[in-house]
CSV table of C-alpha atoms and ligand atoms in Angstrom, one decimal:
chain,number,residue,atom,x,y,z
A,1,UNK,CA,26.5,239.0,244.3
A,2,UNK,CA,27.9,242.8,243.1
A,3,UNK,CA,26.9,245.9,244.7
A,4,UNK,CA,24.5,247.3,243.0
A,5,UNK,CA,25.3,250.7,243.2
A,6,UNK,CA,28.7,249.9,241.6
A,7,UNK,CA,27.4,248.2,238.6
A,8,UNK,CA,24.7,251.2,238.1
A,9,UNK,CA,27.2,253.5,237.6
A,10,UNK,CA,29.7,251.1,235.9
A,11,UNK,CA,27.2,250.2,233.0
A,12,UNK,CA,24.6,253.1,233.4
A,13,UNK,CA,26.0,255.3,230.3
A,14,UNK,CA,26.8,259.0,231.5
A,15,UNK,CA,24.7,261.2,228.7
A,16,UNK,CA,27.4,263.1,228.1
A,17,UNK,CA,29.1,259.3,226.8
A,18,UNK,CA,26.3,258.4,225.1
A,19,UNK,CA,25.7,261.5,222.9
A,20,UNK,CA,29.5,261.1,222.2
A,21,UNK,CA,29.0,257.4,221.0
A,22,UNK,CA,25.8,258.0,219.0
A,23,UNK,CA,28.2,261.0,217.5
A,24,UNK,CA,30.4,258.1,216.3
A,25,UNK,CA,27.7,256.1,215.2
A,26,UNK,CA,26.9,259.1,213.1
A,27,UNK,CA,30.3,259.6,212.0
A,28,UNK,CA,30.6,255.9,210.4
A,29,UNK,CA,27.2,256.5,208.4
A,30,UNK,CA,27.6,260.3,207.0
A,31,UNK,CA,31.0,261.4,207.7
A,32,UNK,CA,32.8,263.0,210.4
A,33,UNK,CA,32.8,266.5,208.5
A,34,UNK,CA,29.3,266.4,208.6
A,35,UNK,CA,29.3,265.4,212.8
A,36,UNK,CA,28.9,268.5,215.0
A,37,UNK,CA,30.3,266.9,218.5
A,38,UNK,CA,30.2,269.6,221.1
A,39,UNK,CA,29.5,266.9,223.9
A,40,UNK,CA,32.8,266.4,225.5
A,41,UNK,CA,35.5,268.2,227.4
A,42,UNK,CA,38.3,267.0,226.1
A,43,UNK,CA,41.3,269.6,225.0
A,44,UNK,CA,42.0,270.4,221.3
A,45,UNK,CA,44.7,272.5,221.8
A,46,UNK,CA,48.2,270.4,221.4
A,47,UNK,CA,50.0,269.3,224.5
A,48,UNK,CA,52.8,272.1,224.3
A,49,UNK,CA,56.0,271.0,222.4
A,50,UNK,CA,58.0,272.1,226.2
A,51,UNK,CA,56.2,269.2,228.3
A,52,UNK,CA,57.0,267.0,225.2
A,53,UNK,CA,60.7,268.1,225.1
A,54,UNK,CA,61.1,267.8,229.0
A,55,UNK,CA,59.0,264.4,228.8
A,56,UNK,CA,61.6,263.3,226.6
A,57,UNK,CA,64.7,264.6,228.3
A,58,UNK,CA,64.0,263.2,231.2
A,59,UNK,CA,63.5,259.9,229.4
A,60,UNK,CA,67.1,260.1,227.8
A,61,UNK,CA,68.9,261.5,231.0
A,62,UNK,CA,67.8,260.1,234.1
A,63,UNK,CA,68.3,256.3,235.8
A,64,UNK,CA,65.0,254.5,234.5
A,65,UNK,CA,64.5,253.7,238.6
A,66,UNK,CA,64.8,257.4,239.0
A,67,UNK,CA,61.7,258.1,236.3
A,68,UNK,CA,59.8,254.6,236.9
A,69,UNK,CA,60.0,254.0,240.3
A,70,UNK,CA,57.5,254.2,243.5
A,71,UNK,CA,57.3,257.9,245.0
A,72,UNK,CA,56.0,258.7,248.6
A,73,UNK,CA,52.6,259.3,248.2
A,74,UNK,CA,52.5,262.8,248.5
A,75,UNK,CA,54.9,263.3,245.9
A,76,UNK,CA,58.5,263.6,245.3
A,77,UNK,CA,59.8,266.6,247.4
A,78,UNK,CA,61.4,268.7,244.8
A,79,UNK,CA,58.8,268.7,242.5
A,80,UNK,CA,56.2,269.4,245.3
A,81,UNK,CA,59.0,272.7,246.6
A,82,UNK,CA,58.7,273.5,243.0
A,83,UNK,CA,54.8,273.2,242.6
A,84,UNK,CA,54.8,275.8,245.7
A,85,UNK,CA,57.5,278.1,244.8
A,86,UNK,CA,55.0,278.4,241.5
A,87,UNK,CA,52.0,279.0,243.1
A,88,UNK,CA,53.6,281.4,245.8
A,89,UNK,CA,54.9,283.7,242.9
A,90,UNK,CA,51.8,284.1,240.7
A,91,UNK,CA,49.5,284.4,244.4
A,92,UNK,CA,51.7,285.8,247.3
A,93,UNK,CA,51.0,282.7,249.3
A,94,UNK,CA,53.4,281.1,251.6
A,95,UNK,CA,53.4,277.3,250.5
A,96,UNK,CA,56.1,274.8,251.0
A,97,UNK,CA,56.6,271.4,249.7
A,98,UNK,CA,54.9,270.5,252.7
A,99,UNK,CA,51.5,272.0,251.7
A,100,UNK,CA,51.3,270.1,248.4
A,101,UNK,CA,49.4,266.5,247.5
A,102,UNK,CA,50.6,265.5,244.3
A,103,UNK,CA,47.0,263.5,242.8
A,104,UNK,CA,46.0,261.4,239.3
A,105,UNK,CA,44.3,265.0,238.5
A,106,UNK,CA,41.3,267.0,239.7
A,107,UNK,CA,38.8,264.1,239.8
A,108,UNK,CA,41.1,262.4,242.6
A,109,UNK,CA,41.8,265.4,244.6
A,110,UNK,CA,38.5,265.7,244.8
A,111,UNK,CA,37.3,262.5,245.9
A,112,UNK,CA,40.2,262.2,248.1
A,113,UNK,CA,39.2,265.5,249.7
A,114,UNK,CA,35.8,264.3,250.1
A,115,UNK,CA,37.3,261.3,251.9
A,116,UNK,CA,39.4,263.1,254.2
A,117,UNK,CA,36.6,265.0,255.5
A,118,UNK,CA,34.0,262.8,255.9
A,119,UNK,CA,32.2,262.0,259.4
A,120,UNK,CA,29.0,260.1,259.5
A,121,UNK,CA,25.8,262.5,258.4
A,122,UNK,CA,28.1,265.1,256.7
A,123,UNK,CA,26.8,267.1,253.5
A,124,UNK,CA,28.6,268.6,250.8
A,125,UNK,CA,27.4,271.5,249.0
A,126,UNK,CA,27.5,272.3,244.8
A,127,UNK,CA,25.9,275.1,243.0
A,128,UNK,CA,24.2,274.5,240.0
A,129,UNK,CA,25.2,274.2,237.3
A,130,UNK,CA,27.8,271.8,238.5
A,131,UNK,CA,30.2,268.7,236.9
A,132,UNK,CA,28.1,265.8,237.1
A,133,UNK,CA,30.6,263.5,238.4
A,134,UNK,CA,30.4,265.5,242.1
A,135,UNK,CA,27.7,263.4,242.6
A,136,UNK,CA,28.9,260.1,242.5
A,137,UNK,CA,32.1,261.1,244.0
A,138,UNK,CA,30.3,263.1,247.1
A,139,UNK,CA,28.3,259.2,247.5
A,140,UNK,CA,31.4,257.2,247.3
A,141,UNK,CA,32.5,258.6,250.4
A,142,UNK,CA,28.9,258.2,252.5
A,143,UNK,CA,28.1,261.7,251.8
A,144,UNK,CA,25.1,263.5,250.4
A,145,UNK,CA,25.4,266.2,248.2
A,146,UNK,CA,23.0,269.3,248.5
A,147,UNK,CA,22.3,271.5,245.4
A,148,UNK,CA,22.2,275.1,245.3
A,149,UNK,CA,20.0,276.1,242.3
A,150,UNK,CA,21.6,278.0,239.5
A,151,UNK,CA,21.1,281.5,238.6
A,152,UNK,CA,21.2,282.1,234.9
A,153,UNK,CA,21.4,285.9,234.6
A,154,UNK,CA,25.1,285.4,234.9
A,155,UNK,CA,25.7,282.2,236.7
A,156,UNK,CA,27.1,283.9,240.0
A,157,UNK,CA,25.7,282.6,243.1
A,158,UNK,CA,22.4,282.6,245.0
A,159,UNK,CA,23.0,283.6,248.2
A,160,UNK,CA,19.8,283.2,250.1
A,161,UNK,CA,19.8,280.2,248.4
A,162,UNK,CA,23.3,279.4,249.3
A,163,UNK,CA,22.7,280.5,252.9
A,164,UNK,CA,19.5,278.6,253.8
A,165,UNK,CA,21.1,275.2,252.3
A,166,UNK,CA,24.0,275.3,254.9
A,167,UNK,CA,23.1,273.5,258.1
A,168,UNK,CA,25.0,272.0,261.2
A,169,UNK,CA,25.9,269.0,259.0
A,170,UNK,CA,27.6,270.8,256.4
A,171,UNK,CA,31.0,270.0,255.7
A,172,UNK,CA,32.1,271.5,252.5
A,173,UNK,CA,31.3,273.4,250.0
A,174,UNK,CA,32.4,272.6,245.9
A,175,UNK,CA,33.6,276.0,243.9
A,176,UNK,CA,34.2,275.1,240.5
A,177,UNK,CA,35.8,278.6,238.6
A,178,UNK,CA,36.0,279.0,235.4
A,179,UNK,CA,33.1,277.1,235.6
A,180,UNK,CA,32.1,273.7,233.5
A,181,UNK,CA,29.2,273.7,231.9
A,182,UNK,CA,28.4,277.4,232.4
A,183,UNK,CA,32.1,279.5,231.5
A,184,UNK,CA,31.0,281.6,234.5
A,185,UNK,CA,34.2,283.1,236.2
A,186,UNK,CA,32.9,283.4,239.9
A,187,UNK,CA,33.9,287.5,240.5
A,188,UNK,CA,36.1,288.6,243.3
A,189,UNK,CA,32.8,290.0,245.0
A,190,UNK,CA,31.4,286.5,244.6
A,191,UNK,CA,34.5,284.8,246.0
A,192,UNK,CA,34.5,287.6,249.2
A,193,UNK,CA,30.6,286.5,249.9
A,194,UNK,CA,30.8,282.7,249.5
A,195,UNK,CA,33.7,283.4,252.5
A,196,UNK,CA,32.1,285.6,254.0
A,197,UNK,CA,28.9,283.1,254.9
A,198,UNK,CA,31.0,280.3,255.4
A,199,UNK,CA,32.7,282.4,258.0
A,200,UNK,CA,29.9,283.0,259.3
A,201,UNK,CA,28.3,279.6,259.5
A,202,UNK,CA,31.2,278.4,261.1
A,203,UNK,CA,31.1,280.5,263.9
A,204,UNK,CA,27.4,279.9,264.7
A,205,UNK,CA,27.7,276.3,264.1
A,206,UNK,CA,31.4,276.1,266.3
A,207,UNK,CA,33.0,273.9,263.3
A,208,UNK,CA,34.6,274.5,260.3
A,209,UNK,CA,32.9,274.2,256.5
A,210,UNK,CA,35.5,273.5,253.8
A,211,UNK,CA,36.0,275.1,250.8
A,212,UNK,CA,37.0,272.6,248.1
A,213,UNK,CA,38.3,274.6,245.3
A,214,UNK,CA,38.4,272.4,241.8
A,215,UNK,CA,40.4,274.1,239.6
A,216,UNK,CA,40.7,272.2,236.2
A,217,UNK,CA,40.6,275.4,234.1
A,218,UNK,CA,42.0,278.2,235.9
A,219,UNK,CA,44.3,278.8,233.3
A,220,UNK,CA,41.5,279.1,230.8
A,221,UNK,CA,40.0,282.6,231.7
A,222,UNK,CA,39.4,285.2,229.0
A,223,UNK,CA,40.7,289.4,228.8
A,224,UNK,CA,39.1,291.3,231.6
A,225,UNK,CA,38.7,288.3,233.8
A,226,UNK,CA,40.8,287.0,236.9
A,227,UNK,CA,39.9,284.0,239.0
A,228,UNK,CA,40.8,284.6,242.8
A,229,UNK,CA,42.7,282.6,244.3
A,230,UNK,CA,40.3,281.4,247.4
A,231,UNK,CA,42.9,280.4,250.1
A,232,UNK,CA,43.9,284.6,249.8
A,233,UNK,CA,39.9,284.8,250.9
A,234,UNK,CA,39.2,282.1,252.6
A,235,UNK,CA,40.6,280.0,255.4
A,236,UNK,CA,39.3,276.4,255.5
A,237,UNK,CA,40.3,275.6,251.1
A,238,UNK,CA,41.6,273.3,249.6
A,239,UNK,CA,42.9,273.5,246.1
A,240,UNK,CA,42.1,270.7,243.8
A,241,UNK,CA,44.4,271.6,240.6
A,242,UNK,CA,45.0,269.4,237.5
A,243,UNK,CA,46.7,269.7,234.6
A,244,UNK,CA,44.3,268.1,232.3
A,245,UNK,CA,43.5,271.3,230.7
A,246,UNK,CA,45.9,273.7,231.6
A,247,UNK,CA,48.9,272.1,229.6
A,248,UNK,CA,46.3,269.3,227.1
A,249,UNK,CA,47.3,266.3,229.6
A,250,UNK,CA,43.8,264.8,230.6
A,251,UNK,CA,45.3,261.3,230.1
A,252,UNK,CA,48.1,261.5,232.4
A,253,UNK,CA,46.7,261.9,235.2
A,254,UNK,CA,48.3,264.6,236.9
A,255,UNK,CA,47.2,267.2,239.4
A,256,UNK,CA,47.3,268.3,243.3
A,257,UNK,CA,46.2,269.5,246.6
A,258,UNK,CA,47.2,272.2,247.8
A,259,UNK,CA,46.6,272.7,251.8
A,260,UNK,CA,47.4,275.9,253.0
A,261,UNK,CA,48.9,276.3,256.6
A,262,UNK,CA,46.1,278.5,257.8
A,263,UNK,CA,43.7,275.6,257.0
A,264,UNK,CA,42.3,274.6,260.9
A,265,UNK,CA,44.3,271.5,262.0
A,266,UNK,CA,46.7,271.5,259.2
A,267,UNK,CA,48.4,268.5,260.4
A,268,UNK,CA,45.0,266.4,260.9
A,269,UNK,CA,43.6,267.5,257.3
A,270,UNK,CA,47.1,266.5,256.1
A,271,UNK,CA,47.3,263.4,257.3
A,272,UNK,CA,43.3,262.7,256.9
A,273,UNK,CA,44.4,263.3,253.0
A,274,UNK,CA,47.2,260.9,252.9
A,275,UNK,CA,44.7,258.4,254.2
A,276,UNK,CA,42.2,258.8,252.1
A,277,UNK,CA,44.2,258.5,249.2
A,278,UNK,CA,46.0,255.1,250.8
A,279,UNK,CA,42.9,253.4,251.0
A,280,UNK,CA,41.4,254.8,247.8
A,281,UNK,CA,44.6,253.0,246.2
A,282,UNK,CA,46.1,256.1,245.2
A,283,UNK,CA,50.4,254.9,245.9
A,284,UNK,CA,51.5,257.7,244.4
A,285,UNK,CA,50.4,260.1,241.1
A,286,UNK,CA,52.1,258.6,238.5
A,287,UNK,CA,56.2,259.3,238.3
A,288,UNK,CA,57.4,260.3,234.6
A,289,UNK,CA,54.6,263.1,235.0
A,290,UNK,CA,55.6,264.3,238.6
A,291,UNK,CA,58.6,265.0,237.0
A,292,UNK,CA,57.8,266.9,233.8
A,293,UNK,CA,55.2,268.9,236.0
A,294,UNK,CA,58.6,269.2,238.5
A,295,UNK,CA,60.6,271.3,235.4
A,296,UNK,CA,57.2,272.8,234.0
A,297,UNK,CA,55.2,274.2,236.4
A,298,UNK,CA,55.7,278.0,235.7
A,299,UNK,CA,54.9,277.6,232.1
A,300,UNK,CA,52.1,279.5,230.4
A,301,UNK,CA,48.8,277.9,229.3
A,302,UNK,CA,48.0,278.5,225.3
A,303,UNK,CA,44.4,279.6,224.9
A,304,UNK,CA,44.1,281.5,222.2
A,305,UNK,CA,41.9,278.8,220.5
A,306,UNK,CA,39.9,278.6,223.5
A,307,UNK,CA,39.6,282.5,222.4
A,308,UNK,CA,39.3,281.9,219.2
A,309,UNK,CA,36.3,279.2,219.5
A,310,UNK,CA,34.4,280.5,222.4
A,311,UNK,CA,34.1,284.2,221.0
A,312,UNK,CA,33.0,283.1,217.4
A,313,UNK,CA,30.3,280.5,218.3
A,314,UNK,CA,28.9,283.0,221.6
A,315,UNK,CA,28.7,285.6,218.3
A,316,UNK,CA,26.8,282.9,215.9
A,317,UNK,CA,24.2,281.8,219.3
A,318,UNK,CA,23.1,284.9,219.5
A,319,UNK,CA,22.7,285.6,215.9
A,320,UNK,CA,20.8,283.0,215.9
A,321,UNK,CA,18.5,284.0,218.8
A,322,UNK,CA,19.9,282.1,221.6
A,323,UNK,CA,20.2,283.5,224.9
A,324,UNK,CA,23.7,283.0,226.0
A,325,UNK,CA,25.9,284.3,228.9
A,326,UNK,CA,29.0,285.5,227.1
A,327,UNK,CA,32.0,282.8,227.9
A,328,UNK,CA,34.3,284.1,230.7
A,329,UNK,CA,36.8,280.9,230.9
A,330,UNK,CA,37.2,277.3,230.7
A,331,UNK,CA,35.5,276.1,226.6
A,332,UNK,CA,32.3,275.6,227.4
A,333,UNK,CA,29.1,277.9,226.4
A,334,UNK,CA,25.9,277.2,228.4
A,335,UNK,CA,22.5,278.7,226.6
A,336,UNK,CA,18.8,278.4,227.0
A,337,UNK,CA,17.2,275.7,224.9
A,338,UNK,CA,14.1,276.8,222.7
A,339,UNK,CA,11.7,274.6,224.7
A,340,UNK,CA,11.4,274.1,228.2
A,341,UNK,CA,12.4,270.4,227.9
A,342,UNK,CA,16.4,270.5,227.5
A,343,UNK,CA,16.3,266.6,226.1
A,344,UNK,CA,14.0,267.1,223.9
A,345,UNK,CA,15.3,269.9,222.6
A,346,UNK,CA,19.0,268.3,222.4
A,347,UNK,CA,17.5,265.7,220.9
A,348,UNK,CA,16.0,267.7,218.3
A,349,UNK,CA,18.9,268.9,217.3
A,350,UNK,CA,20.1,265.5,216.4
A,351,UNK,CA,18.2,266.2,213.4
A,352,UNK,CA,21.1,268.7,212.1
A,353,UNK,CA,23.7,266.3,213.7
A,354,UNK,CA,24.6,269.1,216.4
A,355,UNK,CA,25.5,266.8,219.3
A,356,UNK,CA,24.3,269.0,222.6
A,357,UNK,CA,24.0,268.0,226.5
A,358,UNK,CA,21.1,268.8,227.9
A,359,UNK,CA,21.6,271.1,231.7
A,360,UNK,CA,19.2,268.8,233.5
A,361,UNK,CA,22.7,266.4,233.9
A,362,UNK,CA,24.2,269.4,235.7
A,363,UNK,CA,21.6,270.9,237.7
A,364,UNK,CA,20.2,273.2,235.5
A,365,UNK,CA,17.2,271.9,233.4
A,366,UNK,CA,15.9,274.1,230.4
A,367,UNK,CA,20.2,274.7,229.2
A,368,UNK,CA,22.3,272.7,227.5
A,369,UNK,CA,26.2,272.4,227.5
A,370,UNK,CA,28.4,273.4,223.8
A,371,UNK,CA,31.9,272.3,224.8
A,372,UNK,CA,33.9,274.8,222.0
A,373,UNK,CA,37.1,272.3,222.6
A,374,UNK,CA,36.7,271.7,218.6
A,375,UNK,CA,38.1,272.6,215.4
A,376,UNK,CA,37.1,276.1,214.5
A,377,UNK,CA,36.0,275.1,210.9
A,378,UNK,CA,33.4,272.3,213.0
A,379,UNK,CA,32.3,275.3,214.7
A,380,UNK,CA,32.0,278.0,211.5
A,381,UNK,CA,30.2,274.7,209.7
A,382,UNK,CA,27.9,274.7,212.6
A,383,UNK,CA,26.9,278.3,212.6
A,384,UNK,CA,24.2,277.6,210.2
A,385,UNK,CA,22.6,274.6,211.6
A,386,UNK,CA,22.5,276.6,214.6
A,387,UNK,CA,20.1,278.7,213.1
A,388,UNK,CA,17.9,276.2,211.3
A,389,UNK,CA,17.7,274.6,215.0
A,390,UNK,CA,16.4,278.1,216.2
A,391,UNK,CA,13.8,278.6,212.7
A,392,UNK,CA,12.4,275.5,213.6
A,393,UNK,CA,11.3,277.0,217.3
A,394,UNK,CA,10.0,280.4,215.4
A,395,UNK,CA,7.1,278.4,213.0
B,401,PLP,N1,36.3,269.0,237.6
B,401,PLP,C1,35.7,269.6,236.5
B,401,PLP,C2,34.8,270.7,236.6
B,401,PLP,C3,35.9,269.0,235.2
B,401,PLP,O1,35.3,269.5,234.2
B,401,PLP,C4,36.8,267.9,235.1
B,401,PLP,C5,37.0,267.2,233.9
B,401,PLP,O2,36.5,267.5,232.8
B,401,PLP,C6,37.4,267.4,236.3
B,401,PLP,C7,37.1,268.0,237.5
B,401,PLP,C8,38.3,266.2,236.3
B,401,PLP,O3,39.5,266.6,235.7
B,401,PLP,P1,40.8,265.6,235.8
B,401,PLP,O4,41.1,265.2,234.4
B,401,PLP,O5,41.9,266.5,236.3
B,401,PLP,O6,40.5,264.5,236.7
């Protein structure tokens, strides 16, 4: 009667979800002071009082069928000029209006990426740990998503085990920098080898692989590091940018494309994108927030509470014994569990009301994900529990 794919993954709770709703569970019974919630992703720093102020003149000023009404899909034309004028000034590209898909954020870009590129047998490649939602976006489209398994000294890349996981059928690969659940910042040597392969895959394979860039927190990358921007290294990418993060806007829906004119068959991968998004009932991102982005574009992220957060609890971890790569961008800190078992161990630390996620979710069993997108007096409160969680492993 209903596919039952779709009402798997319409009623199957994501973990991440159902740690959060057991969190509010908690909440009701002891408090929220006394809840540690480090399960979700969702930005604690204000939206900034600029895209408020603009929101709003554009409200007062402009014809409401100006603000309100149906945009081609791509995107009104001036904000898309202005999205590229942006983008060409921090990264010496050479974008246009053309080159730019304006998208309901990241998670769309993505999917309708996916879309675009799809042919019958195709694989798309993540490396763990990766956002678990690739997955079912990857399926949607027909394709199959192969893994790359993580490498936890400092959650760069495997390369043998990148290279031997790309075959005749691949068609993309994800790169997810600053990197959610791990904070790993992929380095420019990273970047320069992940093209590198790909260009050399594509030639002995006599097609090209994709690079699908998904950049939700590029903005958020801490002193000492800089993210590359992968079209300067590599042909065949496409940028999926949102400004969920960047400017606090996750429920606006609002992000983009980017295609560079170097991408093979511009015109095809174009136009494959504007049909993706047409028959995944995309119409057009929505207006009032085209527009803000339109006048905003060039401003600056705040992350000093990203900062703030990820330097103070990475500090109390590894007092507390944990082993933990040190966070390099986006708010998210990535350690070992104490016992092999990542759910069990998350689960023990229900007992202290620290709500974790366990790595399995993302590819990377024996972790678990602390999303730092909190108060900082949640987090200082936490500090000790943290340690009690850790005594308990050392009877
Ligand atoms: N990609 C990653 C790695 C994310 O963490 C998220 C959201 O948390 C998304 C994509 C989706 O972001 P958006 O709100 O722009 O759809």
């Amino acid at each position: 009667m209903v596919s039952q794919k779709m009402y798997e993954l319409g009623t199957k709770k994501s973990t991440i979800r159902a740690i959060f709703e057991f969190g509010r569970k908690r909440a009701a019974e002891v408090g929220e002071e006394n809840i540690y919630d480090f399960s979700l992703g969702n930005p604690n720093v204000p939206t900034p009082d600029f895209i408020r102020d603009t929101a709003i003149d554009i409200l007062k000023t402009m014809e409401p069928d100006k603000i309100h009404g149906y945009t081609v899909a791509p995107g009104n034309p001036a904000v898309r000029a202005s999205i590229a004028r942006s983008i060409n000034k921090r990264f010496g590209t050479d974008f246009e209006g053309k080159n730019i898909f304006l998208t309901s954020g990241a998670a769309a870009a993505i999917t309708i990426c996916f879309k675009a590129l799809f042919e019958e047998g195709d694989e798309y490649i993540a490396f763990a740990p990766f956002f678990p939602e690739y997955r079912p976006f990857v399926e949607s489209v027909g394709g199959k998503l192969v893994v790359v398994p993580p490498n936890p000294a400092d959650w760069q890349i495997d390369f043998d085990a990148f290279a031997s996981r790309i075959t005749e059928h691949t068609k993309a690969v994800i790169v997810n920098s600053p990197n959610n659940p791990s904070g790993a910042v992929y380095s420019e040597a990273t970047i320069q080898r992940i093209a590198d392969t790909l260009r050399a895959k594509e030639k002995a394979y006599g097609h090209p692989i994709f690079l699908v860039s998904d950049e939700p927190y590029r903005e958020i990358a801490y002193d000492g590091f800089t993210v590359p921007y992968i079209p300067n290294y590599y042909e065949n990418t496409l940028v999926c940018y949102s400004y969920s993060k960047s400017f606090s806007l996750p429920g606006e829906r609002i992000g983009y494309i980017a295609v560079p004119n170097k991408v093979a068959d511009f015109g095809k991968v174009f136009g494959a994108i504007a049909g993706a998004a047409r028959v995944l009932t995309h119409v057009n991102a929505p207006s009032l927030w085209q527009l803000v982005i339109g006048r905003c574009a060039d401003r600056p992220s705040n992350i000093e509470k990203y900062v703030e957060n990820g330097q103070l609890l990475y500090r109390g971890l590894i007092d507390a014994g944990f082993e933990c790569v040190q966070p390099q961008g986006a708010f998210y800190l990535f350690p070992k569990a104490l016992e092999s078992d990542d759910e069990a161990f998350c689960e023990h630390a229900k007992k202290y009301d620290l709500l974790l996620v366990p790595g399995k979710d993302f590819g990377a069993p024996g972790y678990f994900r602390v999303a730092y997108c909190i108060k900082t007096e949640t987090i200082k409160k936490s500090l000790p529990l943290f340690k009690k969680l850790a005594e308990d492993y050392k009877k």
